[in-house]
mmCIF file of N, CA and C in Angstrom:
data_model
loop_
_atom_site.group_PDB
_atom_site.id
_atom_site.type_symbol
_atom_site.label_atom_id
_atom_site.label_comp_id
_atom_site.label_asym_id
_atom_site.label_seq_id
_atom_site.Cartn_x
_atom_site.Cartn_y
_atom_site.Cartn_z
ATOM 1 N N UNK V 1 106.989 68.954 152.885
ATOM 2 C CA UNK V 1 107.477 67.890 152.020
ATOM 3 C C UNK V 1 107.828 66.692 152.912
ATOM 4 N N UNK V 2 107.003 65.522 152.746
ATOM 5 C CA UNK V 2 107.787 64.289 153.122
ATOM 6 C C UNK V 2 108.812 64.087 152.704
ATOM 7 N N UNK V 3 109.525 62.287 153.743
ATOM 8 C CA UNK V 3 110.538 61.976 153.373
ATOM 9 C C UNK V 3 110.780 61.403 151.956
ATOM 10 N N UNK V 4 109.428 60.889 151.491
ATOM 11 C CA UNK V 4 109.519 60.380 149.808
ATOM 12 C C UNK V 4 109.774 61.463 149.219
ATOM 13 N N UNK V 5 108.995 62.477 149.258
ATOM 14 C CA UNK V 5 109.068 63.186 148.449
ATOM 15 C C UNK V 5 110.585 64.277 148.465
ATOM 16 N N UNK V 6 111.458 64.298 149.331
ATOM 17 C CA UNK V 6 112.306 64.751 149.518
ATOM 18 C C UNK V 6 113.236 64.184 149.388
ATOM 19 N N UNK V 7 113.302 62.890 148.994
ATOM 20 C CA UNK V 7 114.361 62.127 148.377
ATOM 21 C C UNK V 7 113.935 62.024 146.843
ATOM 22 N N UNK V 8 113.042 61.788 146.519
ATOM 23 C CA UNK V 8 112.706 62.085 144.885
ATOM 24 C C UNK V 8 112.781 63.120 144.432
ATOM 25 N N UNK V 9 112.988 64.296 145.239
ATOM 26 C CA UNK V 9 113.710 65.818 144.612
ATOM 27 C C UNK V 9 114.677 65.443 144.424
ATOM 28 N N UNK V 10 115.457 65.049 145.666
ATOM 29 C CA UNK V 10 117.011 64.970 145.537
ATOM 30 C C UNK V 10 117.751 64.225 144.597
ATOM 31 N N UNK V 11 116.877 62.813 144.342
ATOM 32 C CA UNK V 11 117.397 62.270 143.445
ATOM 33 C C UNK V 11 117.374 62.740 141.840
ATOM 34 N N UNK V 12 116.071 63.498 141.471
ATOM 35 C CA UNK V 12 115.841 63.912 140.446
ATOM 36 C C UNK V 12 116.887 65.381 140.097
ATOM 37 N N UNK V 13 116.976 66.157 140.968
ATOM 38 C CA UNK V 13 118.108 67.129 140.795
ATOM 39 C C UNK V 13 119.627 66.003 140.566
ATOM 40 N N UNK V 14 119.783 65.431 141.143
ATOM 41 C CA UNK V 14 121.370 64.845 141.432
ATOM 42 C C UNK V 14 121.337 63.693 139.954
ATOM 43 N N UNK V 15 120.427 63.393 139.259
ATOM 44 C CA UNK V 15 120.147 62.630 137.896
ATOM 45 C C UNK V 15 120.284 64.037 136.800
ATOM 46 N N UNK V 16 119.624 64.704 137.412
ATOM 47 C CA UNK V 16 119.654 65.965 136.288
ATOM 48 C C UNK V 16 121.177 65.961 135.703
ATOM 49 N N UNK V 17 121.832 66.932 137.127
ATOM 50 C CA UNK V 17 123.209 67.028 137.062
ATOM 51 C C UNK V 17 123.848 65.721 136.543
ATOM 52 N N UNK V 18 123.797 64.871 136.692
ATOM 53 C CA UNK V 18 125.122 63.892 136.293
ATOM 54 C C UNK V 18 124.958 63.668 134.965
ATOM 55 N N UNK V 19 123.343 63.619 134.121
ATOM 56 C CA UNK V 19 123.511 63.285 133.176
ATOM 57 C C UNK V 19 123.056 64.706 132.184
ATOM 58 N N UNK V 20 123.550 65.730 132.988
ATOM 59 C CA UNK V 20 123.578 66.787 132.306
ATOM 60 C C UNK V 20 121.754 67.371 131.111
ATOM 61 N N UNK V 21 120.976 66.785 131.777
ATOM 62 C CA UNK V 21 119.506 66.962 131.199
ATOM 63 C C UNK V 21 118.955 68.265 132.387
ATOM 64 N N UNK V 22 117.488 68.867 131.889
ATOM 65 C CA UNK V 22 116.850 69.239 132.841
ATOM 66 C C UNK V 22 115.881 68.391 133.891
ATOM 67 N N UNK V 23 115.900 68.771 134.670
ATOM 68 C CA UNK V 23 115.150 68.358 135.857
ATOM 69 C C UNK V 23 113.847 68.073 135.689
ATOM 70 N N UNK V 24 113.188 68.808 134.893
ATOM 71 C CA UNK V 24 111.609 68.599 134.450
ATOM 72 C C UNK V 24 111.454 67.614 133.606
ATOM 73 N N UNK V 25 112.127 67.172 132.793
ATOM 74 C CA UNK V 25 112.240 66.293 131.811
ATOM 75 C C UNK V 25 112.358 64.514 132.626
ATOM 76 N N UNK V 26 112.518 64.627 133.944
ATOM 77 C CA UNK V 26 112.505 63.453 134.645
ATOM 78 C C UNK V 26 111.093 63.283 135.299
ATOM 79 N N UNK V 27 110.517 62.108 135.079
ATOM 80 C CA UNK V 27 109.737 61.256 135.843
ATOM 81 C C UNK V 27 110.281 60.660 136.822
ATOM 82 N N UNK V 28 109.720 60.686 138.094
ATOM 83 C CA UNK V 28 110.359 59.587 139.323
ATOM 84 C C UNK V 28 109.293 58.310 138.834
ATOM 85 N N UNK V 29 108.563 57.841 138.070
ATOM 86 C CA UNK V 29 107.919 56.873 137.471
ATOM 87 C C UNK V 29 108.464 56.120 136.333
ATOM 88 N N UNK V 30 109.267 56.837 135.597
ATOM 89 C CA UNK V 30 109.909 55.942 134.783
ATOM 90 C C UNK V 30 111.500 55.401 134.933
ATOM 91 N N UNK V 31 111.590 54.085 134.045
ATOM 92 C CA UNK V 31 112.492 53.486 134.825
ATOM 93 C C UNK V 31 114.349 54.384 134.684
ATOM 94 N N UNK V 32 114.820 54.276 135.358
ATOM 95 C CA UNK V 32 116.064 55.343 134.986
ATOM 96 C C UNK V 32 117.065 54.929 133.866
ATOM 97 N N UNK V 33 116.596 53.794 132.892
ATOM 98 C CA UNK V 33 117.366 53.430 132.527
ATOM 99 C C UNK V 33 116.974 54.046 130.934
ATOM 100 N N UNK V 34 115.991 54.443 131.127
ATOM 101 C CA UNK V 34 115.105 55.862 130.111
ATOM 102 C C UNK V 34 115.868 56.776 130.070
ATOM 103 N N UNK V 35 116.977 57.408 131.116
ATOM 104 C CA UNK V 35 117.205 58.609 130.928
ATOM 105 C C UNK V 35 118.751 58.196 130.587
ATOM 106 N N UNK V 36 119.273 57.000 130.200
ATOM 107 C CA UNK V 36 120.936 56.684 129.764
ATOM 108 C C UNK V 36 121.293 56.833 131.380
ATOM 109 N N UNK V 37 121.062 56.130 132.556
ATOM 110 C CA UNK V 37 121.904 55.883 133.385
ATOM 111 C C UNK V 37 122.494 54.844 133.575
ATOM 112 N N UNK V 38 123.687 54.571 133.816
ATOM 113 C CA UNK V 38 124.986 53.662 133.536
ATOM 114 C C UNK V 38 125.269 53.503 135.072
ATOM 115 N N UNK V 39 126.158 52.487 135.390
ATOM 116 C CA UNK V 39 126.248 51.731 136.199
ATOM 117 C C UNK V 39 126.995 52.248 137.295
ATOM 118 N N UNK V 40 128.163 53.439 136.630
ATOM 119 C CA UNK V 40 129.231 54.070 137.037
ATOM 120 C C UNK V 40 128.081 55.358 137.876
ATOM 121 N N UNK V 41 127.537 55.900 136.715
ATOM 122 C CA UNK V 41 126.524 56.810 137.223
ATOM 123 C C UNK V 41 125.467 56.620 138.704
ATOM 124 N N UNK V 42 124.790 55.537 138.579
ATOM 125 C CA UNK V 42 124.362 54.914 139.421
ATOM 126 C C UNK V 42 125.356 54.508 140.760
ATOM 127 N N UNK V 43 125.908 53.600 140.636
ATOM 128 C CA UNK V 43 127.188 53.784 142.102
ATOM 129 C C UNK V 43 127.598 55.341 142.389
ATOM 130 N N UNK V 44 128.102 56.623 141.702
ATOM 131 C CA UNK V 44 128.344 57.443 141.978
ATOM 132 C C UNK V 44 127.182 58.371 142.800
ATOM 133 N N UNK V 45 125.802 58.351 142.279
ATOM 134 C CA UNK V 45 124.653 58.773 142.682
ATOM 135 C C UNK V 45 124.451 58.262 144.250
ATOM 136 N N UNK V 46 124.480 56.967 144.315
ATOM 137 C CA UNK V 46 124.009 56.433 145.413
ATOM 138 C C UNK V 46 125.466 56.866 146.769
ATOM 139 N N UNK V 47 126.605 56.499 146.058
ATOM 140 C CA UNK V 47 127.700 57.649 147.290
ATOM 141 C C UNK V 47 127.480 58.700 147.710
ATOM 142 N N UNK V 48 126.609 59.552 146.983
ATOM 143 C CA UNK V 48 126.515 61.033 147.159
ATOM 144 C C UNK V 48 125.434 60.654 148.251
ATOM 145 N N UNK V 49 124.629 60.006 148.030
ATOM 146 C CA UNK V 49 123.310 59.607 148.499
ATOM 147 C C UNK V 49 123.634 58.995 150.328
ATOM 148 N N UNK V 50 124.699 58.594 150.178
ATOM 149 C CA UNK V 50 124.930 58.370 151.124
ATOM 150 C C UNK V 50 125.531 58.948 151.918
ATOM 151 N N UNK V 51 126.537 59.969 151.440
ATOM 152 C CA UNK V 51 126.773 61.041 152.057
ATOM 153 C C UNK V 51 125.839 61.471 152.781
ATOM 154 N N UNK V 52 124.837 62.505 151.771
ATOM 155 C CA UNK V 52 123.518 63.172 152.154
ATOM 156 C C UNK V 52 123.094 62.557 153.146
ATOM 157 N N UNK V 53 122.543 61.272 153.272
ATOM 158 C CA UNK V 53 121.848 60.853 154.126
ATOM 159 C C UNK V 53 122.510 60.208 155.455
ATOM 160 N N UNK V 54 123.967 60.174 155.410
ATOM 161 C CA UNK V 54 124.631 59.494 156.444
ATOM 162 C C UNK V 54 124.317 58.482 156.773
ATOM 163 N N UNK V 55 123.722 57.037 156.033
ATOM 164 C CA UNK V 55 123.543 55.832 155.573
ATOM 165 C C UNK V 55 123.744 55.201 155.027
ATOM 166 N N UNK V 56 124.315 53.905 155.343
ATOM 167 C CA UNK V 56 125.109 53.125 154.516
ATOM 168 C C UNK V 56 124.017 51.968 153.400
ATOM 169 N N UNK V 57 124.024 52.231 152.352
ATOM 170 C CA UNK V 57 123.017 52.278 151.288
ATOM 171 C C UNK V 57 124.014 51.079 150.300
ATOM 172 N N UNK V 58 123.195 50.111 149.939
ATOM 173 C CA UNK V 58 123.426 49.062 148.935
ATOM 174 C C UNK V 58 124.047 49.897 148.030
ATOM 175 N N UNK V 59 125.034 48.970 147.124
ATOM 176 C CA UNK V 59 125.472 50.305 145.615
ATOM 177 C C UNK V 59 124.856 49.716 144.125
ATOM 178 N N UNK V 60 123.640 48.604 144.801
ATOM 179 C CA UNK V 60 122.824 48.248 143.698
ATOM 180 C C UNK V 60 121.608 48.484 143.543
ATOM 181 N N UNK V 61 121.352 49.533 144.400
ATOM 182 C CA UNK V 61 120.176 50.343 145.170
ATOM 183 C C UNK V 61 119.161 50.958 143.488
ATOM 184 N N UNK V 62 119.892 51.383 142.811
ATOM 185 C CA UNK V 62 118.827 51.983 142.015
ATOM 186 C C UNK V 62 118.822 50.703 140.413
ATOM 187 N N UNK V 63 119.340 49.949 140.980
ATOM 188 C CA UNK V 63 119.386 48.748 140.005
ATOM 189 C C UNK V 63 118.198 48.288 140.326
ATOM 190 N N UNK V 64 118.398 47.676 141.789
ATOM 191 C CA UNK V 64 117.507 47.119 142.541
ATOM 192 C C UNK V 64 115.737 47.240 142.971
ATOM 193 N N UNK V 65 115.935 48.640 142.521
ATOM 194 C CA UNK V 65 114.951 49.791 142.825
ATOM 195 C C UNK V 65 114.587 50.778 141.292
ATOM 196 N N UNK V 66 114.398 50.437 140.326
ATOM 197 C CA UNK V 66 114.984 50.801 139.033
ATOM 198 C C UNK V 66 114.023 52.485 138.578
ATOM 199 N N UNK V 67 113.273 52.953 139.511
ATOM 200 C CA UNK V 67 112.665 54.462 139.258
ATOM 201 C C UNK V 67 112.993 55.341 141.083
ATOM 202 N N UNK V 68 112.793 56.440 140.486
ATOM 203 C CA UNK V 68 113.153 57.375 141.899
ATOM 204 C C UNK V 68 111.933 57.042 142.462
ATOM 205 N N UNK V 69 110.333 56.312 142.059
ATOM 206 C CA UNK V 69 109.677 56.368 143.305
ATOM 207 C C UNK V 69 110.436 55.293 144.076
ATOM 208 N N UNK V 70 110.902 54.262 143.225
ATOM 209 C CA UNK V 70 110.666 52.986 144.015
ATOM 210 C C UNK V 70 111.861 53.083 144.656
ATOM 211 N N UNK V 71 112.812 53.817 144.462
ATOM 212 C CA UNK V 71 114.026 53.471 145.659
ATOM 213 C C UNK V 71 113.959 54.946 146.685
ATOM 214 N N UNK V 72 113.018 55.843 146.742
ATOM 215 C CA UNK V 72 112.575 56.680 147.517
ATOM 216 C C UNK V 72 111.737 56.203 148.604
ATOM 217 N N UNK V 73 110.721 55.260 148.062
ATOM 218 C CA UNK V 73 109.587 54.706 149.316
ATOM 219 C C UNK V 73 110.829 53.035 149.818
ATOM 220 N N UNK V 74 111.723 52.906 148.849
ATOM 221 C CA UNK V 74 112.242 51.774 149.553
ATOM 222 C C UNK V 74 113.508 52.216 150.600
ATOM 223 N N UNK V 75 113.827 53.911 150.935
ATOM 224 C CA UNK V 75 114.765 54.126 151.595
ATOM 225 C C UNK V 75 114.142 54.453 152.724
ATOM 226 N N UNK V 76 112.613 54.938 152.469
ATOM 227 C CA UNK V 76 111.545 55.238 153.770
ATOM 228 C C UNK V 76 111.159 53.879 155.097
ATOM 229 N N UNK V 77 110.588 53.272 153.620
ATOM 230 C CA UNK V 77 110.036 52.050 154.182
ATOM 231 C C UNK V 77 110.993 51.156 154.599
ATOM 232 N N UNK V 78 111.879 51.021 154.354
ATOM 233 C CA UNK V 78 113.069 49.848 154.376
ATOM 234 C C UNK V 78 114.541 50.162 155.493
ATOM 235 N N UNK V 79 114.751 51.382 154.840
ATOM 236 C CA UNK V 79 116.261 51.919 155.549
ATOM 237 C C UNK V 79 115.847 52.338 156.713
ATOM 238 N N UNK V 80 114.511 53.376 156.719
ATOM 239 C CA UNK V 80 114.176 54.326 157.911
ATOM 240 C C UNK V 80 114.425 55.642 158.278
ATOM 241 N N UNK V 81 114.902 56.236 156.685
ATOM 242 C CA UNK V 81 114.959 57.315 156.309
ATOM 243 C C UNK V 81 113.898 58.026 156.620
ATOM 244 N N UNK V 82 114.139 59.213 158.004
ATOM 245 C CA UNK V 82 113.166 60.210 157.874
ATOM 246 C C UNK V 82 113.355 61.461 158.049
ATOM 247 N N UNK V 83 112.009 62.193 158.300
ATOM 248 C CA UNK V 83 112.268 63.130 157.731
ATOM 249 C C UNK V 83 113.292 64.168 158.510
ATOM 250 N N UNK V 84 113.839 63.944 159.476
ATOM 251 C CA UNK V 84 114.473 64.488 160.291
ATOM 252 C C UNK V 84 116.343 64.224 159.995
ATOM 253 N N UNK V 85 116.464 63.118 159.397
ATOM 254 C CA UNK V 85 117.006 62.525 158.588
ATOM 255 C C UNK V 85 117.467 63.500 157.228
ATOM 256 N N UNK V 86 116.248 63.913 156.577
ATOM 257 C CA UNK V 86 116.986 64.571 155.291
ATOM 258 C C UNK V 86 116.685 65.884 155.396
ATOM 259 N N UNK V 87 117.805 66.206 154.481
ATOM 260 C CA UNK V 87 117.048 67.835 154.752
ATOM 261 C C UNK V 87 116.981 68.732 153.155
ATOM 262 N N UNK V 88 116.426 69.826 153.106
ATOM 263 C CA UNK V 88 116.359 70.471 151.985
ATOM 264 C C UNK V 88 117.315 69.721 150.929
ATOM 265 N N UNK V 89 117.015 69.185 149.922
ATOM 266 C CA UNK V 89 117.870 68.583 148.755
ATOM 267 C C UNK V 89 118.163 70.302 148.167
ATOM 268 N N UNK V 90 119.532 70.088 148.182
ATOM 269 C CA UNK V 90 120.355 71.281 147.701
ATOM 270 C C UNK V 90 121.519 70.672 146.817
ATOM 271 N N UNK V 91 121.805 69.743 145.493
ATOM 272 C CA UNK V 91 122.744 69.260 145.086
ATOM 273 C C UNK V 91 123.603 70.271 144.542
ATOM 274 N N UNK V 92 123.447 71.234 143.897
ATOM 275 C CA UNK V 92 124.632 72.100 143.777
ATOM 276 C C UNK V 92 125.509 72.213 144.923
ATOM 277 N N UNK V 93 124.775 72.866 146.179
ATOM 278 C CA UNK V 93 126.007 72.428 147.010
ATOM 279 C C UNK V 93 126.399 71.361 147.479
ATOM 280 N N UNK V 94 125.644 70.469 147.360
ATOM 281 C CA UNK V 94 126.259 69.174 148.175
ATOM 282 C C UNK V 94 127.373 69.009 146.960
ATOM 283 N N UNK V 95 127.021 68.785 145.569
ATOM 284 C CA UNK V 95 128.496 68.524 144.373
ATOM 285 C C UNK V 95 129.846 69.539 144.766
ATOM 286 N N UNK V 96 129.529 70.758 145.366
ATOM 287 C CA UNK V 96 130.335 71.454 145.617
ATOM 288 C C UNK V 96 130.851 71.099 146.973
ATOM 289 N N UNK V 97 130.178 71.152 147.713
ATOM 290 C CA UNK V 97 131.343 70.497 148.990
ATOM 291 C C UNK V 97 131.694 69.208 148.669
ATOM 292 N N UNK V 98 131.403 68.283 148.156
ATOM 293 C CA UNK V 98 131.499 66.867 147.546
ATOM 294 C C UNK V 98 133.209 67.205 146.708
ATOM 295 N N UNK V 99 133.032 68.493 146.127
ATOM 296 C CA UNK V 99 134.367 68.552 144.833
ATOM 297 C C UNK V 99 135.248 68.950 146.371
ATOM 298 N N UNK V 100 135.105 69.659 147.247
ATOM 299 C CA UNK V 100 135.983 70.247 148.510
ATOM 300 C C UNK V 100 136.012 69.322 149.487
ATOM 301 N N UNK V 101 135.732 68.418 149.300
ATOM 302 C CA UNK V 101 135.718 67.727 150.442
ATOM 303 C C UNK V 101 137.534 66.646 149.838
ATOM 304 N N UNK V 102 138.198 66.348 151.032
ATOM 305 C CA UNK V 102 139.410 65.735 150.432
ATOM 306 C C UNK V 102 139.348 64.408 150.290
ATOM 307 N N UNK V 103 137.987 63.396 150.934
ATOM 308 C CA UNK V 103 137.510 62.359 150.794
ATOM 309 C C UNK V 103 136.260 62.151 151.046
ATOM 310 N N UNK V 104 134.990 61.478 150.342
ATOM 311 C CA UNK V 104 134.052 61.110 150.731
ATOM 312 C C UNK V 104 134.236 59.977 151.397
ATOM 313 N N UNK V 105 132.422 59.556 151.591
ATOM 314 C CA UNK V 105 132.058 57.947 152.429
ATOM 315 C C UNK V 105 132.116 57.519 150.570
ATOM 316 N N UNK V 106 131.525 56.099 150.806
ATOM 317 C CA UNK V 106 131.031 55.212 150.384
ATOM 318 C C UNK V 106 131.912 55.228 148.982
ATOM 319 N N UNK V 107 130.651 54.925 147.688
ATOM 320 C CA UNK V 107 131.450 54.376 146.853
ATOM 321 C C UNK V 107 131.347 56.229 145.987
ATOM 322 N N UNK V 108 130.807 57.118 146.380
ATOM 323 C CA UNK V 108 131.064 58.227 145.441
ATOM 324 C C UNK V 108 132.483 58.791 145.960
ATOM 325 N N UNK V 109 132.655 58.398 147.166
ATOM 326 C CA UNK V 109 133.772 58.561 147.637
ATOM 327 C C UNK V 109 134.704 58.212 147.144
ATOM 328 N N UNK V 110 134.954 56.903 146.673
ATOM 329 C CA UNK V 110 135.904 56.387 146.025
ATOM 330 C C UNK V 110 136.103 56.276 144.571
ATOM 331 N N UNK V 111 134.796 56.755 144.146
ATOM 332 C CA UNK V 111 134.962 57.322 142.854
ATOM 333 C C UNK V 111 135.403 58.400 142.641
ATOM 334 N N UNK V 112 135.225 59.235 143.264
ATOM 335 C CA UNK V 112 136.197 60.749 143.046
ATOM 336 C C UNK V 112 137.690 60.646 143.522
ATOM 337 N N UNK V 113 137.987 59.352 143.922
ATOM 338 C CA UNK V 113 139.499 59.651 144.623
ATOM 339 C C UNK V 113 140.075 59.169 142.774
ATOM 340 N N UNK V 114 138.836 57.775 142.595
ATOM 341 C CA UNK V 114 139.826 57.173 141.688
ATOM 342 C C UNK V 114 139.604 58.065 140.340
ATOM 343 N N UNK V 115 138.962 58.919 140.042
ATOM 344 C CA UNK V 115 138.371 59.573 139.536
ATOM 345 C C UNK V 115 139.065 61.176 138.621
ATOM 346 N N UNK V 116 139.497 61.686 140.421
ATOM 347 C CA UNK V 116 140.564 62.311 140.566
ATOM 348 C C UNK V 116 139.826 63.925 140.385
ATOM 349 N N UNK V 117 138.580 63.670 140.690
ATOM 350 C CA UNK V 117 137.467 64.758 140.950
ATOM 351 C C UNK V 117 136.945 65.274 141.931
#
C-alpha cells in the first residue's frame, strides 16, 4: 500500500467512525460534504490526523481539499508524507489511545480537552 493509498484508508475509517456510517459506503471521490461532514468534524479529523502523522497540517485541510483523494495526494505531494511516515491506519486504536491520552497535539487535541472527551 502506498502513501495515498494509506491515508485514504485512514481517512475513510476515521470518517466512518465520527459520522457513525460504514466504511464501504464512502467514496474517497466524492466530495465529503456528501457524507454530512461539519466543520467541527472536519477540524477534529484533521487533529487526529495530525497526531497520526506527527505533522503539523492546516485545520482547513479537508475544506481546502474537499474528497479523501484530494487531500491524500495533497499530503503526499505537498506536505511530504511518506510512506515511512505512516503506518498501518488502525483508528480504533488510535480513538482509543486518543480517549487515554491526557492531551493531544493540534486542534483534535483541543477539542477533546474542550470537549471533555
Amino acid at each position: 500500500m502506498n502513501s495515498v493509498d494509506t491515508i485514504q484508508s485512514w481517512l475513510v475509517n476515521q470518517i466512518a467512525t465520527q459520522l457513525k456510517i460504514g466504511p464501504e459506503t464512502i467514496k474517497v471521490t466524492e466530495p465529503l460534504t456528501r457524507y454530512g461532514l461539519d466543520s467541527i468534524d472536519s477540524v477534529t479529523i484533521v487533529g487526529d490526523m495530525e497526531d497520526w502523522l506527527d505533522a503539523e497540517l492546516p485545520s482547513t485541510l479537508l475544506w481546502d481539499y474537499p474528497t479523501i483523494a484530494k487531500a491524500a495526494q495533497y499530503l503526499v505531494d505537498e506536505v511530504g508524507v511518506s510512506p515511512e511516515e505512516t503506518a498501518t491506519p488502525q483508528p480504533a486504536a488510535a480513538s482509543q489511545a486518543k480517549a487515554e491520552a491526557p492531551a493531544g497535539k493540534g486542534w483534535g487535541g483541543l477539542w477533546n480537552k474542550i470537549s471533555g472527551s
